[in-house]
Amino acid sequence: MRTDTPVRDIPSTDIDPFSMESLADPFAADGAVREIAPVVYVAKHDYYAVTRFADIRKGLRNWRVFSSTDRPFYEDSEFRPRIVLFEEPPAHTRTKAAIMDVLGPKNLGWMGEYFKEQADLLVDGLMRDESVTADGYLDLSIGYVLKVFPDVIGMPGEGREALLKFGSAGLNAFGPASEHRDRKLAAGSEAVAWVEDNINRDALRPDGLGAQLYAMADEGRISENEARDLVKTVFAAGFDTSTSGIASMLRAFGDHPGEWQKMRENRDLVPAAWEEAVRFYPPNRFGGRWTPDGADVDGYRLPPGAKVLMMWLGAARDPREYDDPDVFCIDRPTPNGHLAFGFGLHTCAGNMVARLEATTLLTSMVERISFVERAGEPRTAINYQAFGHEYAPLRLHRA
Ligand code: HEM
């Protein structure tokens, strides 16, 4: 515990971050909780929200204090990960190294070439006329990710739409019981059978990332069950997050055509544009932790055994961290150290793949499209743990 600051009582709030109203505008809900205090007790669901950028980053640096072996809303289900995310060293060191090996530099080269080929095909196919109306979610994000992501893993072509329901249910599982959650989980259950069948060794193509994980089991680096769990984790963690991030990025450009012009004039801004997009619209709203021995957050004392949510979506708009946090600006003057991929021990294992996927599509688009504007009212998806768009209408003008 810090000794230079007196221990303060943690305020509680009756804002319900999981109400339908909050889910319709999580930036407003999480922003309101963030402005109460750095840590706030959410009485209705008996957990503590850590709300501000600096405190979340500091907390995530210390995985012993903010442990990920338990968290709020963590009942066992087919969507709860069994590996990596809720492990700690030494088990985590081994499984994370295995998955990072597969999702890292040794595969990024060929993946990048394949992503570019498919992104070019998709955008050329779409831009047959001088100006086209398209849905940034369905036509672009899903059209692209549902092709390239399962392909590089080595999943079969048939039935892969199941990933849409599986991903959405997975990220709705981590919140309170409600009609909304029941509906999403029921829809996701239909997809579970497909996922369980297709994470098996025999279902995967021999030249994909999934087969590489099973090859590690053959070498004795991980067990057969761990390989299977890692393939499932890749299915669960990699799809909905990437599609949400890409659709939200395209919506942001539709709302800010001037930012597209900046990128047209300077293609080197493509990587920074993606980083700003996931800062502005984080695809993942929070991460769960617990404090086995209690913890200090800026002078507030969390009790031993407290369940905690690190609210990184709200932190993405923290005015203590960013100038004009509610402005989408692809060339922010300061390095954009956002928390969209988490931070510390559990930093996203697929962040390089997601970055490659998104920046490759964006490059193909910026090469071919001179102007992007909004073509209707976008709709965000209602989800407990994910933030994304289910509809992002755009008018695209061919270069
Ligand atoms: C835009 C896309 C993505 C976003 C925003 C995202 C976000 C995140 C975040 C915030 C975490 C940390 C969770 C926590 O600390 O509680 C995480 C962890 C993880 N992500 Fe991602 N993710 C994305 C794409 C992917 C992809 C494409 C894959 C796999 C191919 C992936 C695999 C993982 C894994 C395995 C973990 C657990 C890492 C660990 O516990 O050490 N993610 N992701």
Coordinates of C-alpha atoms and ligand atoms in Angstrom, one line a residue:
M1 CA 0.0 0.0 0.0
R2 CA 1.2 3.5 -0.7
T3 CA 2.1 5.5 2.4
D4 CA 2.1 9.0 0.9
T5 CA -1.7 9.1 0.3
P6 CA -4.3 8.6 2.9
V7 CA -6.6 5.6 2.3
R8 CA -10.0 6.9 1.0
D9 CA -13.4 5.2 1.0
I10 CA -14.3 3.8 -2.3
P11 CA -17.4 5.5 -3.6
S12 CA -20.2 3.4 -4.9
T13 CA -22.5 4.1 -7.8
D14 CA -26.0 3.0 -8.8
I15 CA -25.1 3.4 -12.5
D16 CA -25.6 -0.1 -14.0
P17 CA -22.9 -0.5 -16.7
F18 CA -24.8 -3.6 -17.9
S19 CA -28.2 -2.0 -18.3
M20 CA -29.6 -1.9 -21.9
E21 CA -29.2 1.9 -21.7
S22 CA -25.5 1.6 -20.8
L23 CA -24.9 -1.0 -23.5
A24 CA -26.5 1.4 -26.1
D25 CA -23.9 4.0 -25.2
P26 CA -21.0 2.5 -23.2
F27 CA -18.9 5.6 -23.7
A28 CA -21.4 7.7 -21.8
A29 CA -21.9 5.0 -19.0
D30 CA -18.2 4.2 -18.5
G31 CA -17.2 7.9 -18.8
A32 CA -19.7 8.8 -16.1
V33 CA -18.3 6.1 -13.7
R34 CA -14.7 7.2 -14.6
E35 CA -15.4 10.7 -13.5
I36 CA -16.7 9.6 -10.0
A37 CA -13.3 8.2 -8.9
P38 CA -10.4 6.1 -10.0
V39 CA -12.1 3.1 -8.5
V40 CA -15.8 2.7 -8.0
Y41 CA -17.9 0.0 -6.3
V42 CA -20.7 -1.1 -8.6
A43 CA -23.2 -2.2 -5.9
K44 CA -25.7 -3.8 -8.1
H45 CA -23.2 -6.5 -9.3
D46 CA -20.8 -6.5 -6.4
Y47 CA -17.6 -5.6 -8.2
Y48 CA -15.1 -2.7 -8.4
A49 CA -14.5 -0.8 -11.6
V50 CA -11.0 0.6 -12.1
T51 CA -11.8 3.5 -14.4
R52 CA -8.9 5.7 -15.4
F53 CA -6.1 5.1 -17.9
A54 CA -3.0 5.5 -15.6
D55 CA -4.5 3.3 -12.9
I56 CA -5.5 0.5 -15.2
R57 CA -2.0 0.5 -16.8
K58 CA -0.4 0.5 -13.4
G59 CA -2.6 -2.3 -12.2
L60 CA -2.0 -4.5 -15.2
R61 CA 1.7 -4.2 -14.7
N62 CA 1.3 -6.3 -11.5
W63 CA -0.4 -9.5 -12.3
R64 CA 0.2 -10.8 -8.8
V65 CA -1.8 -8.0 -7.3
F66 CA -4.5 -7.9 -10.0
S67 CA -4.7 -11.6 -10.7
S68 CA -6.6 -13.0 -13.7
T69 CA -7.4 -16.4 -12.2
D70 CA -10.9 -15.2 -11.3
R71 CA -13.1 -12.3 -12.3
P72 CA -16.6 -11.0 -12.1
F73 CA -19.2 -13.0 -14.0
Y74 CA -16.8 -15.9 -14.4
E75 CA -19.2 -18.9 -14.1
D76 CA -18.1 -21.9 -16.0
S77 CA -19.5 -22.1 -19.5
E78 CA -18.5 -23.3 -23.0
F79 CA -17.4 -19.7 -23.7
R80 CA -15.1 -19.3 -20.7
P81 CA -11.5 -19.7 -21.8
R82 CA -9.7 -22.7 -20.2
I83 CA -6.2 -21.5 -21.1
V84 CA -3.8 -18.5 -21.3
L85 CA -6.1 -15.7 -20.2
F86 CA -6.9 -17.1 -16.8
E87 CA -3.4 -18.7 -16.3
E88 CA -0.4 -17.2 -14.6
P89 CA 3.3 -18.1 -14.7
P90 CA 4.7 -20.7 -14.9
A91 CA 1.7 -22.3 -16.8
H92 CA 1.0 -19.0 -18.7
T93 CA 4.6 -18.6 -19.8
R94 CA 4.5 -21.9 -21.6
T95 CA 1.1 -21.6 -23.3
K96 CA 1.5 -17.9 -24.2
A97 CA 4.9 -18.7 -25.7
A98 CA 3.3 -21.4 -27.8
I99 CA 0.5 -19.3 -29.1
M100 CA 2.8 -16.2 -29.7
D101 CA 5.1 -18.4 -31.7
V102 CA 2.3 -19.2 -34.1
L103 CA 0.8 -15.7 -34.1
G104 CA 4.2 -14.0 -34.5
P105 CA 6.9 -13.1 -37.0
K106 CA 7.4 -16.6 -38.4
N107 CA 3.9 -16.6 -40.0
L108 CA 3.3 -12.9 -40.5
G109 CA 5.1 -12.7 -43.9
W110 CA 2.9 -15.2 -45.7
M111 CA -0.2 -14.1 -43.9
G112 CA 0.4 -10.5 -45.0
E113 CA 0.7 -11.6 -48.6
Y114 CA -2.5 -13.6 -48.4
F115 CA -4.3 -10.8 -46.7
K116 CA -3.3 -8.3 -49.4
E117 CA -4.3 -10.6 -52.2
Q118 CA -7.8 -11.1 -50.6
A119 CA -8.2 -7.4 -49.6
D120 CA -7.4 -6.3 -53.2
L121 CA -9.9 -8.8 -54.6
L122 CA -12.6 -7.7 -52.2
V123 CA -12.2 -4.0 -52.8
D124 CA -11.8 -4.4 -56.6
G125 CA -15.0 -6.5 -56.6
L126 CA -16.8 -3.8 -54.6
M127 CA -15.6 -0.8 -56.4
R128 CA -16.9 -1.7 -59.9
D129 CA -18.8 1.6 -60.2
E130 CA -17.5 5.1 -59.6
S131 CA -19.4 5.4 -56.3
V132 CA -20.8 2.6 -54.3
T133 CA -22.9 2.3 -51.1
A134 CA -21.6 -0.5 -48.8
D135 CA -21.9 -1.7 -45.3
G136 CA -18.6 -1.3 -43.5
Y137 CA -19.6 -4.2 -41.2
L138 CA -21.1 -6.8 -43.5
D139 CA -19.5 -6.0 -46.9
L140 CA -16.1 -5.1 -45.8
S141 CA -15.2 -6.3 -42.3
I142 CA -17.1 -9.6 -42.3
G143 CA -16.6 -10.1 -46.1
Y144 CA -12.8 -9.9 -45.5
V145 CA -12.2 -11.4 -42.0
L146 CA -14.6 -14.3 -42.4
K147 CA -12.5 -15.3 -45.5
V148 CA -8.9 -14.6 -44.4
F149 CA -9.0 -15.4 -40.6
P150 CA -10.4 -19.0 -40.8
D151 CA -8.3 -19.6 -43.9
V152 CA -5.0 -18.9 -42.2
I153 CA -6.0 -21.0 -39.2
G154 CA -6.9 -23.8 -41.6
M155 CA -10.6 -24.1 -40.8
P156 CA -13.0 -25.6 -43.3
G157 CA -15.0 -23.3 -45.6
E158 CA -18.4 -24.7 -44.8
G159 CA -20.3 -23.5 -41.8
R160 CA -17.8 -20.9 -40.8
E161 CA -20.5 -18.3 -40.4
A162 CA -20.9 -20.0 -37.0
L163 CA -18.0 -17.9 -35.8
L164 CA -20.3 -14.8 -36.0
K165 CA -22.7 -16.3 -33.4
F166 CA -19.9 -17.9 -31.4
G167 CA -17.9 -14.7 -31.1
S168 CA -20.9 -12.6 -30.2
A169 CA -22.1 -15.1 -27.5
G170 CA -18.6 -15.5 -26.1
L171 CA -18.3 -11.8 -25.4
N172 CA -21.8 -11.5 -24.0
A173 CA -21.2 -14.4 -21.5
F174 CA -19.2 -12.1 -19.2
G175 CA -21.9 -10.0 -17.7
P176 CA -25.0 -10.5 -15.4
A177 CA -27.8 -13.0 -16.1
S178 CA -30.4 -11.3 -18.2
E179 CA -32.8 -11.9 -21.0
H180 CA -30.2 -10.3 -23.3
R181 CA -27.5 -12.7 -22.2
D182 CA -29.8 -15.8 -22.4
R183 CA -30.7 -14.9 -26.0
K184 CA -27.1 -14.4 -27.0
L185 CA -25.9 -17.6 -25.3
A186 CA -28.8 -19.6 -26.8
A187 CA -27.8 -18.3 -30.3
G188 CA -24.1 -19.1 -29.6
S189 CA -24.9 -22.6 -28.4
E190 CA -26.0 -23.5 -31.9
A191 CA -22.5 -22.5 -33.0
V192 CA -20.6 -24.4 -30.3
A193 CA -21.1 -27.8 -31.9
W194 CA -19.5 -26.5 -35.1
V195 CA -16.6 -24.9 -33.2
E196 CA -16.0 -28.1 -31.1
D197 CA -15.9 -30.2 -34.2
N198 CA -13.7 -27.9 -36.1
I199 CA -11.0 -27.3 -33.5
N200 CA -10.1 -31.0 -33.8
R201 CA -6.8 -32.0 -35.4
D202 CA -8.5 -33.8 -38.2
A203 CA -10.7 -30.9 -39.2
L204 CA -7.9 -28.5 -39.7
R205 CA -5.9 -28.1 -42.9
P206 CA -2.2 -29.2 -42.6
D207 CA -0.8 -25.9 -43.7
G208 CA -2.6 -23.6 -41.2
L209 CA -1.9 -22.1 -37.8
G210 CA -4.1 -24.6 -36.1
A211 CA -2.0 -27.5 -37.4
Q212 CA 1.2 -25.7 -36.1
L213 CA -0.3 -25.8 -32.6
Y214 CA -1.0 -29.5 -32.9
A215 CA 2.6 -30.0 -34.2
M216 CA 3.8 -28.4 -30.9
A217 CA 1.9 -31.1 -29.1
D218 CA 3.7 -33.8 -31.2
E219 CA 7.0 -32.2 -30.2
G220 CA 5.9 -32.4 -26.5
R221 CA 6.0 -28.6 -26.0
I222 CA 2.4 -28.5 -25.0
S223 CA -0.2 -31.3 -24.4
E224 CA -2.8 -32.4 -26.9
N225 CA -5.5 -30.9 -24.8
E226 CA -3.6 -27.6 -24.6
A227 CA -3.2 -27.5 -28.3
R228 CA -7.0 -28.0 -28.7
D229 CA -7.7 -25.4 -26.1
L230 CA -5.3 -22.9 -27.8
V231 CA -7.0 -23.5 -31.2
K232 CA -10.4 -22.8 -29.5
T233 CA -9.0 -19.7 -27.9
V234 CA -7.8 -18.4 -31.3
F235 CA -11.4 -19.0 -32.7
A236 CA -12.9 -17.3 -29.7
A237 CA -10.6 -14.3 -29.2
G238 CA -9.7 -13.5 -32.7
F239 CA -12.8 -13.2 -34.7
D240 CA -15.4 -10.9 -33.1
T241 CA -12.6 -8.5 -31.9
S242 CA -11.1 -8.0 -35.3
T243 CA -14.4 -7.7 -37.2
S244 CA -15.6 -5.1 -34.6
G245 CA -12.4 -3.2 -34.8
I246 CA -12.4 -3.0 -38.6
A247 CA -16.1 -2.1 -38.8
S248 CA -15.8 0.6 -36.2
M249 CA -12.7 2.0 -37.9
L250 CA -14.7 2.3 -41.2
R251 CA -17.6 4.0 -39.4
A252 CA -15.1 6.5 -37.9
F253 CA -13.8 7.3 -41.3
G254 CA -17.4 7.7 -42.6
D255 CA -18.0 10.3 -39.9
H256 CA -14.6 12.0 -40.5
P257 CA -14.0 12.2 -44.3
G258 CA -11.2 14.7 -43.6
E259 CA -9.2 11.9 -41.9
W260 CA -9.5 9.8 -45.0
Q261 CA -8.1 12.7 -47.0
K262 CA -5.1 12.9 -44.7
M263 CA -4.4 9.2 -45.2
R264 CA -4.8 9.5 -49.0
E265 CA -2.2 12.2 -49.0
N266 CA 0.1 10.3 -46.7
R267 CA -0.2 6.5 -46.9
D268 CA 2.4 6.2 -44.1
L269 CA -0.5 7.1 -41.7
V270 CA -2.3 3.8 -42.3
P271 CA -0.8 2.1 -39.1
A272 CA -1.5 5.1 -37.0
A273 CA -5.0 5.3 -38.3
W274 CA -5.7 1.8 -37.1
E275 CA -4.2 2.5 -33.7
E276 CA -6.4 5.6 -33.4
A277 CA -9.4 3.6 -34.5
V278 CA -9.0 1.0 -31.7
R279 CA -8.3 3.8 -29.2
F280 CA -11.4 5.7 -30.3
Y281 CA -13.6 2.6 -30.6
P282 CA -12.0 -0.2 -28.4
P283 CA -13.4 -3.5 -29.6
N284 CA -13.1 -4.9 -26.1
R285 CA -14.8 -3.0 -23.2
F286 CA -13.1 -4.4 -20.1
G287 CA -10.9 -7.1 -18.6
G288 CA -11.7 -8.9 -15.4
R289 CA -9.3 -9.5 -12.5
W290 CA -9.4 -10.1 -8.7
T291 CA -7.2 -9.0 -5.8
P292 CA -6.2 -12.0 -3.7
D293 CA -4.5 -9.8 -1.0
G294 CA -6.2 -6.4 -1.7
A295 CA -4.7 -3.6 -3.7
D296 CA -4.1 0.1 -3.7
V297 CA -5.5 2.3 -6.5
D298 CA -4.4 5.9 -6.2
G299 CA -5.0 5.9 -2.4
Y300 CA -8.2 3.8 -2.5
R301 CA -7.9 0.4 -0.9
L302 CA -9.5 -2.6 -2.5
P303 CA -10.2 -5.4 0.0
P304 CA -8.7 -8.9 -0.3
G305 CA -10.8 -11.0 -2.6
A306 CA -12.3 -8.1 -4.5
K307 CA -13.6 -8.7 -8.0
V308 CA -12.5 -6.1 -10.4
L309 CA -13.2 -4.9 -13.9
M310 CA -10.5 -2.9 -15.7
M311 CA -12.7 -0.5 -17.8
W312 CA -10.4 0.2 -20.7
L313 CA -13.1 1.5 -23.1
G314 CA -13.9 4.3 -20.7
A315 CA -10.1 4.9 -20.2
A316 CA -9.8 5.4 -23.9
R317 CA -11.6 8.7 -23.5
D318 CA -9.9 9.7 -20.3
P319 CA -9.1 13.4 -20.6
R320 CA -6.2 13.0 -18.1
E321 CA -4.5 10.9 -20.7
Y322 CA -5.5 12.4 -24.1
D323 CA -6.1 15.8 -25.4
D324 CA -9.5 16.0 -27.0
P325 CA -10.2 12.3 -26.3
D326 CA -13.6 12.4 -28.1
V327 CA -12.0 13.5 -31.4
F328 CA -11.0 10.9 -34.0
C329 CA -7.6 12.1 -35.2
I330 CA -5.2 9.7 -37.1
D331 CA -2.1 11.9 -36.6
R332 CA -2.3 12.6 -32.9
P333 CA 0.9 14.4 -31.9
T334 CA 1.8 12.1 -29.0
P335 CA 2.4 8.3 -29.3
N336 CA -0.9 6.6 -28.9
G337 CA -0.3 4.1 -26.1
H338 CA -3.9 2.9 -25.9
L339 CA -5.1 -0.1 -23.9
A340 CA -7.3 -1.7 -26.6
F341 CA -5.1 -4.8 -26.6
G342 CA -4.8 -4.9 -22.9
F343 CA -1.4 -4.4 -21.2
G344 CA 1.2 -6.4 -19.3
L345 CA 1.2 -10.1 -18.9
H346 CA -2.0 -10.7 -20.8
T347 CA -1.4 -8.3 -23.6
C348 CA -3.3 -9.6 -26.6
A349 CA -1.5 -12.6 -28.2
G350 CA -3.1 -11.9 -31.6
N351 CA -2.4 -8.1 -31.7
M352 CA 0.1 -8.4 -34.6
V353 CA -2.3 -10.6 -36.6
A354 CA -5.1 -8.1 -36.0
R355 CA -2.9 -5.2 -36.9
L356 CA -1.8 -6.9 -40.1
E357 CA -5.4 -7.8 -41.0
A358 CA -6.7 -4.3 -40.5
T359 CA -3.9 -2.3 -42.0
T360 CA -3.8 -4.5 -45.1
L361 CA -7.5 -4.0 -45.8
L362 CA -7.1 -0.3 -45.1
T363 CA -4.2 -0.1 -47.5
S364 CA -6.1 -1.8 -50.3
M365 CA -9.0 0.6 -49.6
V366 CA -6.9 3.8 -49.5
E367 CA -5.2 2.8 -52.8
R368 CA -8.6 2.5 -54.5
I369 CA -11.0 4.8 -52.8
S370 CA -10.6 8.6 -52.9
F371 CA -13.4 9.6 -50.6
V372 CA -15.5 8.0 -47.9
E373 CA -18.6 9.4 -46.3
R374 CA -21.4 8.1 -44.1
A375 CA -24.5 6.9 -46.0
G376 CA -27.0 6.5 -43.2
E377 CA -27.4 5.9 -39.5
P378 CA -24.8 3.4 -38.2
R379 CA -25.9 0.9 -35.5
T380 CA -23.7 -0.4 -32.7
A381 CA -24.0 -4.0 -31.6
I382 CA -25.4 -4.5 -28.1
N383 CA -22.8 -6.6 -26.2
Y384 CA -21.6 -6.9 -22.6
Q385 CA -17.9 -7.1 -23.3
A386 CA -17.4 -6.1 -26.9
F387 CA -18.0 -2.8 -28.6
G388 CA -18.6 -2.8 -32.3
H389 CA -21.0 -2.0 -35.1
E390 CA -23.5 -4.3 -36.7
Y391 CA -24.2 -1.7 -39.5
A392 CA -21.9 1.0 -40.8
P393 CA -23.4 2.4 -44.1
L394 CA -20.8 4.2 -46.2
R395 CA -20.6 5.9 -49.6
L396 CA -17.3 5.0 -51.2
H397 CA -16.0 7.0 -54.2
R398 CA -13.5 5.2 -56.6
A399 CA -10.1 6.9 -57.0
Ligands
HEM1 C1 -8.7 -5.9 -32.9 C2 -8.6 -7.1 -32.5 C3 -8.3 -7.6 -31.1 C4 -8.5 -6.9 -29.9 C5 -9.0 -5.5 -29.7 C6 -8.1 -7.8 -28.8 C7 -8.1 -7.4 -27.5 C8 -7.6 -8.2 -26.5 C9 -7.4 -7.8 -25.1 C10 -7.9 -6.4 -24.6 C11 -6.8 -8.8 -24.4 C12 -6.4 -8.8 -22.9 C13 -7.5 -9.3 -22.1 C14 -7.2 -9.2 -20.6 O1 -6.1 -8.8 -20.2 O2 -8.1 -9.5 -19.8 C15 -6.6 -9.8 -25.4 C16 -6.0 -11.0 -25.0 C17 -5.9 -12.1 -25.9 N1 -6.1 -12.0 -27.3 FE1 -6.8 -10.5 -28.3 N2 -7.7 -8.9 -29.4 C18 -7.8 -8.9 -30.7 C19 -7.5 -9.8 -31.7 C20 -7.0 -11.1 -31.3 C21 -6.6 -12.1 -32.3 C22 -6.7 -11.9 -33.8 C23 -6.2 -13.2 -31.6 C24 -5.8 -14.5 -32.1 C25 -5.5 -14.8 -33.3 C26 -6.3 -12.8 -30.2 C27 -5.9 -13.7 -29.1 C28 -5.8 -13.3 -27.8 C29 -5.4 -14.1 -26.8 C30 -4.9 -15.6 -26.9 C31 -5.4 -13.4 -25.6 C32 -5.0 -13.9 -24.2 C33 -3.5 -13.4 -23.9 C34 -3.1 -13.7 -22.5 O3 -3.9 -14.0 -21.6 O4 -1.8 -13.6 -22.3 N3 -6.8 -11.5 -30.1 N4 -7.0 -9.5 -26.6

